[in-house]
Tab-separated table of C-alpha atoms in Angstrom:
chain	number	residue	atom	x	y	z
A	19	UNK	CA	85.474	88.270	104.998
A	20	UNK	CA	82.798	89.290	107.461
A	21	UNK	CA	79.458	89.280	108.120
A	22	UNK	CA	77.300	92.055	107.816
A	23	UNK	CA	73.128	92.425	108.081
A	24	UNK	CA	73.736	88.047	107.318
A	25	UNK	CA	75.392	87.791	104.281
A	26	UNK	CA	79.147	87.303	103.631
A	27	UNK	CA	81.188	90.498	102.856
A	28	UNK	CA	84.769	90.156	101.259
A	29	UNK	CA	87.609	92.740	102.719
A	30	UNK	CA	89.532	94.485	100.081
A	31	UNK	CA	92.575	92.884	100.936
A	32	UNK	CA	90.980	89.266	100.104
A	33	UNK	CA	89.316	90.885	97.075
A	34	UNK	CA	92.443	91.814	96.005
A	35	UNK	CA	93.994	88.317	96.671
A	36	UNK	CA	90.820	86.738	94.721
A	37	UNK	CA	91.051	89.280	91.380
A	38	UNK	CA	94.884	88.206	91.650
A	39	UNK	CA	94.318	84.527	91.655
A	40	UNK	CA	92.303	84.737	88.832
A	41	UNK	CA	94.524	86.149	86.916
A	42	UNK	CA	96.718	83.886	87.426
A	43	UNK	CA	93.954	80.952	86.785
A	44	UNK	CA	93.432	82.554	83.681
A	45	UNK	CA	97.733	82.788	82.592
A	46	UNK	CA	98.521	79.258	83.778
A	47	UNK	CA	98.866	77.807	80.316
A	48	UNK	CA	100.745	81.147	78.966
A	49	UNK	CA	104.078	81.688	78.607
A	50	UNK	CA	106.545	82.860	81.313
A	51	UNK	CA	107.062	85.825	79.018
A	52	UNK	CA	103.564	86.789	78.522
A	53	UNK	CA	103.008	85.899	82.064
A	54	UNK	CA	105.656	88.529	83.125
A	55	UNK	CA	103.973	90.920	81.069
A	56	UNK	CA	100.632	90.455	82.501
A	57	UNK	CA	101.750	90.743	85.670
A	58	UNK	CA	103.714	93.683	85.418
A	59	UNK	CA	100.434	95.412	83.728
A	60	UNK	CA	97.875	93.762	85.721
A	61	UNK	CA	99.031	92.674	88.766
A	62	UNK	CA	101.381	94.464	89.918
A	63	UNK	CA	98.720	97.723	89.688
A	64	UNK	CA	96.526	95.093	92.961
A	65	UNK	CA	99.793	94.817	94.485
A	66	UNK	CA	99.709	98.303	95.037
A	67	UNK	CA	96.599	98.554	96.336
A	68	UNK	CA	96.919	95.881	98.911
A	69	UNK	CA	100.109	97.188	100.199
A	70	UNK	CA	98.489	100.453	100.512
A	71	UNK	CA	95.882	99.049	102.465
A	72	UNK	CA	98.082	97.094	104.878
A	73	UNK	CA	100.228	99.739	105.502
A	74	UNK	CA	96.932	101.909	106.519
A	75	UNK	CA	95.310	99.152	108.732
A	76	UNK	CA	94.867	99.826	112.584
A	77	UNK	CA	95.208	96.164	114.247
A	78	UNK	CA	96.440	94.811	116.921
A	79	UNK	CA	99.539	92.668	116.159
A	80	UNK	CA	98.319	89.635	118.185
A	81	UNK	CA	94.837	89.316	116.586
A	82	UNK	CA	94.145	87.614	113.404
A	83	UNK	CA	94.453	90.229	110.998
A	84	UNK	CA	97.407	91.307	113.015
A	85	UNK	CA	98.962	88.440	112.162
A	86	UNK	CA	98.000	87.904	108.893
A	87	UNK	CA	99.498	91.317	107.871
A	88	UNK	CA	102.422	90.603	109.505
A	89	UNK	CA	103.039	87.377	107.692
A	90	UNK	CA	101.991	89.326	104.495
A	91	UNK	CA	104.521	92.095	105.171
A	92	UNK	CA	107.205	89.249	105.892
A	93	UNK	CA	106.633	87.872	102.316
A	94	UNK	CA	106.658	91.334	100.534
A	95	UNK	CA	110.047	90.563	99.109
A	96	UNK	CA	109.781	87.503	97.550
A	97	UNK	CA	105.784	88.348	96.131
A	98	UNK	CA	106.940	92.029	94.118
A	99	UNK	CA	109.821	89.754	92.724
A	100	UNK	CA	107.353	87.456	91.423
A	101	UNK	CA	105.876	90.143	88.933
A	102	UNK	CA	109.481	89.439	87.083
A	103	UNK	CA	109.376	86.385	87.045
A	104	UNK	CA	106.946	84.861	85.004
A	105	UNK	CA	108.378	81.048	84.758
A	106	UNK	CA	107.268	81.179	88.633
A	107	UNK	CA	104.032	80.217	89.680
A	108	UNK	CA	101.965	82.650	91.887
A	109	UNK	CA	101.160	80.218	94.595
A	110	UNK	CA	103.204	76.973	96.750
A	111	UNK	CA	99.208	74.923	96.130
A	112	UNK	CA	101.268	72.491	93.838
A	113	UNK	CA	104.622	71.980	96.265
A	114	UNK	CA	101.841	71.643	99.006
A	115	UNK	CA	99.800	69.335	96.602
A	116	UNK	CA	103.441	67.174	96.293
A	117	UNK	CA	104.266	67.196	99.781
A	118	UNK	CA	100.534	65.923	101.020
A	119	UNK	CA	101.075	62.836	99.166
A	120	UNK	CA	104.411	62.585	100.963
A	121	UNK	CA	102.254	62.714	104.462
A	122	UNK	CA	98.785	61.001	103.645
A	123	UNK	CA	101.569	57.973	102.484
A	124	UNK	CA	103.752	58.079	105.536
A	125	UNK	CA	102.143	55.060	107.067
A	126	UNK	CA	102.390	53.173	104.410
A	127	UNK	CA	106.226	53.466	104.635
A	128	UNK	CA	106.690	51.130	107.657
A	129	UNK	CA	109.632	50.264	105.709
A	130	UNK	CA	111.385	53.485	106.446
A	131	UNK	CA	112.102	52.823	110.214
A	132	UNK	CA	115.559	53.623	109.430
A	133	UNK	CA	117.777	56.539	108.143
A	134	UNK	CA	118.766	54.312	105.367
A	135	UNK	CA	114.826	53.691	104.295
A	136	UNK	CA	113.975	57.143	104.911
A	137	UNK	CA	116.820	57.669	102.225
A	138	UNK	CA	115.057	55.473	99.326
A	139	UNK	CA	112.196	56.800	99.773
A	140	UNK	CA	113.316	60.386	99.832
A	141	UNK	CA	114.972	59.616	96.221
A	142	UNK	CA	112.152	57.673	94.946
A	143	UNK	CA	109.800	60.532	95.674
A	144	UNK	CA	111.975	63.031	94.324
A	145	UNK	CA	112.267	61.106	91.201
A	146	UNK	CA	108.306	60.428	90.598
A	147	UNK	CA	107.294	63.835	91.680
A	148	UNK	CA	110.056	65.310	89.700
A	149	UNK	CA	109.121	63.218	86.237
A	150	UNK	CA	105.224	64.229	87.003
A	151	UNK	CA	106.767	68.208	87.212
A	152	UNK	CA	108.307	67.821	83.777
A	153	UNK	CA	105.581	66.431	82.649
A	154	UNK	CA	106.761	62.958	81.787
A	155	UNK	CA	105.396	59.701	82.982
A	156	UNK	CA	107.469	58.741	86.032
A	157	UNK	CA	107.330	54.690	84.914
A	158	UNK	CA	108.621	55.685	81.820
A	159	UNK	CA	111.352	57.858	83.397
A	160	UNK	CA	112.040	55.202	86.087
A	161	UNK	CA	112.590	52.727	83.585
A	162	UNK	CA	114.528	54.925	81.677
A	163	UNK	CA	117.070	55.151	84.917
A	164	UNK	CA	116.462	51.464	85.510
A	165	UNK	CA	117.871	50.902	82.643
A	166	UNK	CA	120.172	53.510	81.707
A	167	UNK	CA	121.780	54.122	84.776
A	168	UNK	CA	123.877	50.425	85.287
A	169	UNK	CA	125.465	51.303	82.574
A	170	UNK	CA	127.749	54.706	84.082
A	171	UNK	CA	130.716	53.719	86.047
A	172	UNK	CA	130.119	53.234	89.779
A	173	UNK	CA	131.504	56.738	90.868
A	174	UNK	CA	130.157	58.765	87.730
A	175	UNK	CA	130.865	62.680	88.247
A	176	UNK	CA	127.920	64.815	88.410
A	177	UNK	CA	128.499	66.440	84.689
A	178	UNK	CA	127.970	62.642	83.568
A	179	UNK	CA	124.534	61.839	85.558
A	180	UNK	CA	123.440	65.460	84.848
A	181	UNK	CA	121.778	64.114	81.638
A	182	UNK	CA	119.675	61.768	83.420
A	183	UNK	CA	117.865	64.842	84.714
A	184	UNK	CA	114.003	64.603	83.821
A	185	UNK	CA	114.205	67.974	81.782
A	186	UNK	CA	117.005	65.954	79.585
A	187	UNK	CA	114.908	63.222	79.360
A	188	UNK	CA	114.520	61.409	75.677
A	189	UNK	CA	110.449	60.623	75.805
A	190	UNK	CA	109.997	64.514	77.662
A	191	UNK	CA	110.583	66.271	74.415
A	192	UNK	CA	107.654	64.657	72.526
A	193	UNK	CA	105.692	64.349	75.364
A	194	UNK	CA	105.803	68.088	75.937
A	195	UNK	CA	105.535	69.019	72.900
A	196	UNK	CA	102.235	67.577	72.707
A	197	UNK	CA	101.462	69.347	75.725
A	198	UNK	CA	102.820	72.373	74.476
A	199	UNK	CA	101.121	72.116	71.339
A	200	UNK	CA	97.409	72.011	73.171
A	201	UNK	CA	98.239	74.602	75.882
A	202	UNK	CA	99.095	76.722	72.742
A	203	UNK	CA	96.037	75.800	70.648
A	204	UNK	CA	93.767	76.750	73.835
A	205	UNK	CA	95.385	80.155	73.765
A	206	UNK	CA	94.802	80.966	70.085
A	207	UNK	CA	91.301	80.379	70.513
């Protein structure tokens, strides 16, 4: 953005970033098939665009820009794949979303002054940020584990703990499916 005679003028590479985002705002709660399909229709025609325009922009590599594009053109890759692959979401926000609570917490952790704490609270983490991902309410799962888990033997092969996973989690298929259910009732409508 810039500003021109005092009011705030978008570039069309960050109008092209904002028409993308809201199409994604808008697919959030749809499929990763229909997704996929939307992106390959809608998306993917923006895409174009904005690698059209960073391939024709005159900066200098240091500045700003320069460095924007040339993180942009570093990510190419891994952002066309995305328009097949609709499961994917468009953006990191919610692993960055995860991983603030991990450092607005850290001071609470006093406990983890060793490699030992750091550990537990690596693997507690992982399992409450994992059951919220799934959808599932992480005391549930956590009691779930609490008191499922005593009962494999102490050296249980992975094939064995693999149903312990959140996705294979009893309470997830009801509690997705009324999640399901209302993401799909929004759609119809």
């Amino acid at each position: 953005a810039a500003q021109v005679n005092g009011k705030t003028v978008a570039s069309v590479p960050l109008t092209l970033i904002d028409e993308m985002f809201a199409h994604k705002r808008q697919w959030q709660h749809f499929s990763p098939r229909v997704r996929r399909r939307r992106r390959r229709s809608q998306i993917r025609k923006l895409l174009k665009r904005f690698w059209k325009w960073i391939a024709s922009a005159q900066v200098l590599p240091k500045s700003r820009l320069g460095k924007a594009i040339t993180y942009a053109v570093d990510q190419r890759p891994t952002l066309d794949r995305l328009i097949n692959i609709g499961m994917m979401d468009w953006s990191n926000n919610a692993s960055e979303r995860n991983m603030k609570r991990l450092v607005i917490g850290r001071k609470n952790w006093l406990f983890s002054t060793s490699p030992a704490g750091a550990r537990s609270t690596a693997i507690w983490l992982t399992l409450i940020e994992s059951a919220k991902a799934n959808g599932i309410d992480p005391r549930a799962y956590i009691t779930y584990l609490l008191k499922e888990l005593p009962q494999q033997p102490d050296f249980a092969d992975p094939a064995q703990l693999a149903v312990y996973l959140p996705w294979h989690y009893p309470g997830a298929r009801h509690q997705n499916k009324k999640t399901t259910d209302k993401h799909q009732a929004k759609n119809a409508a």
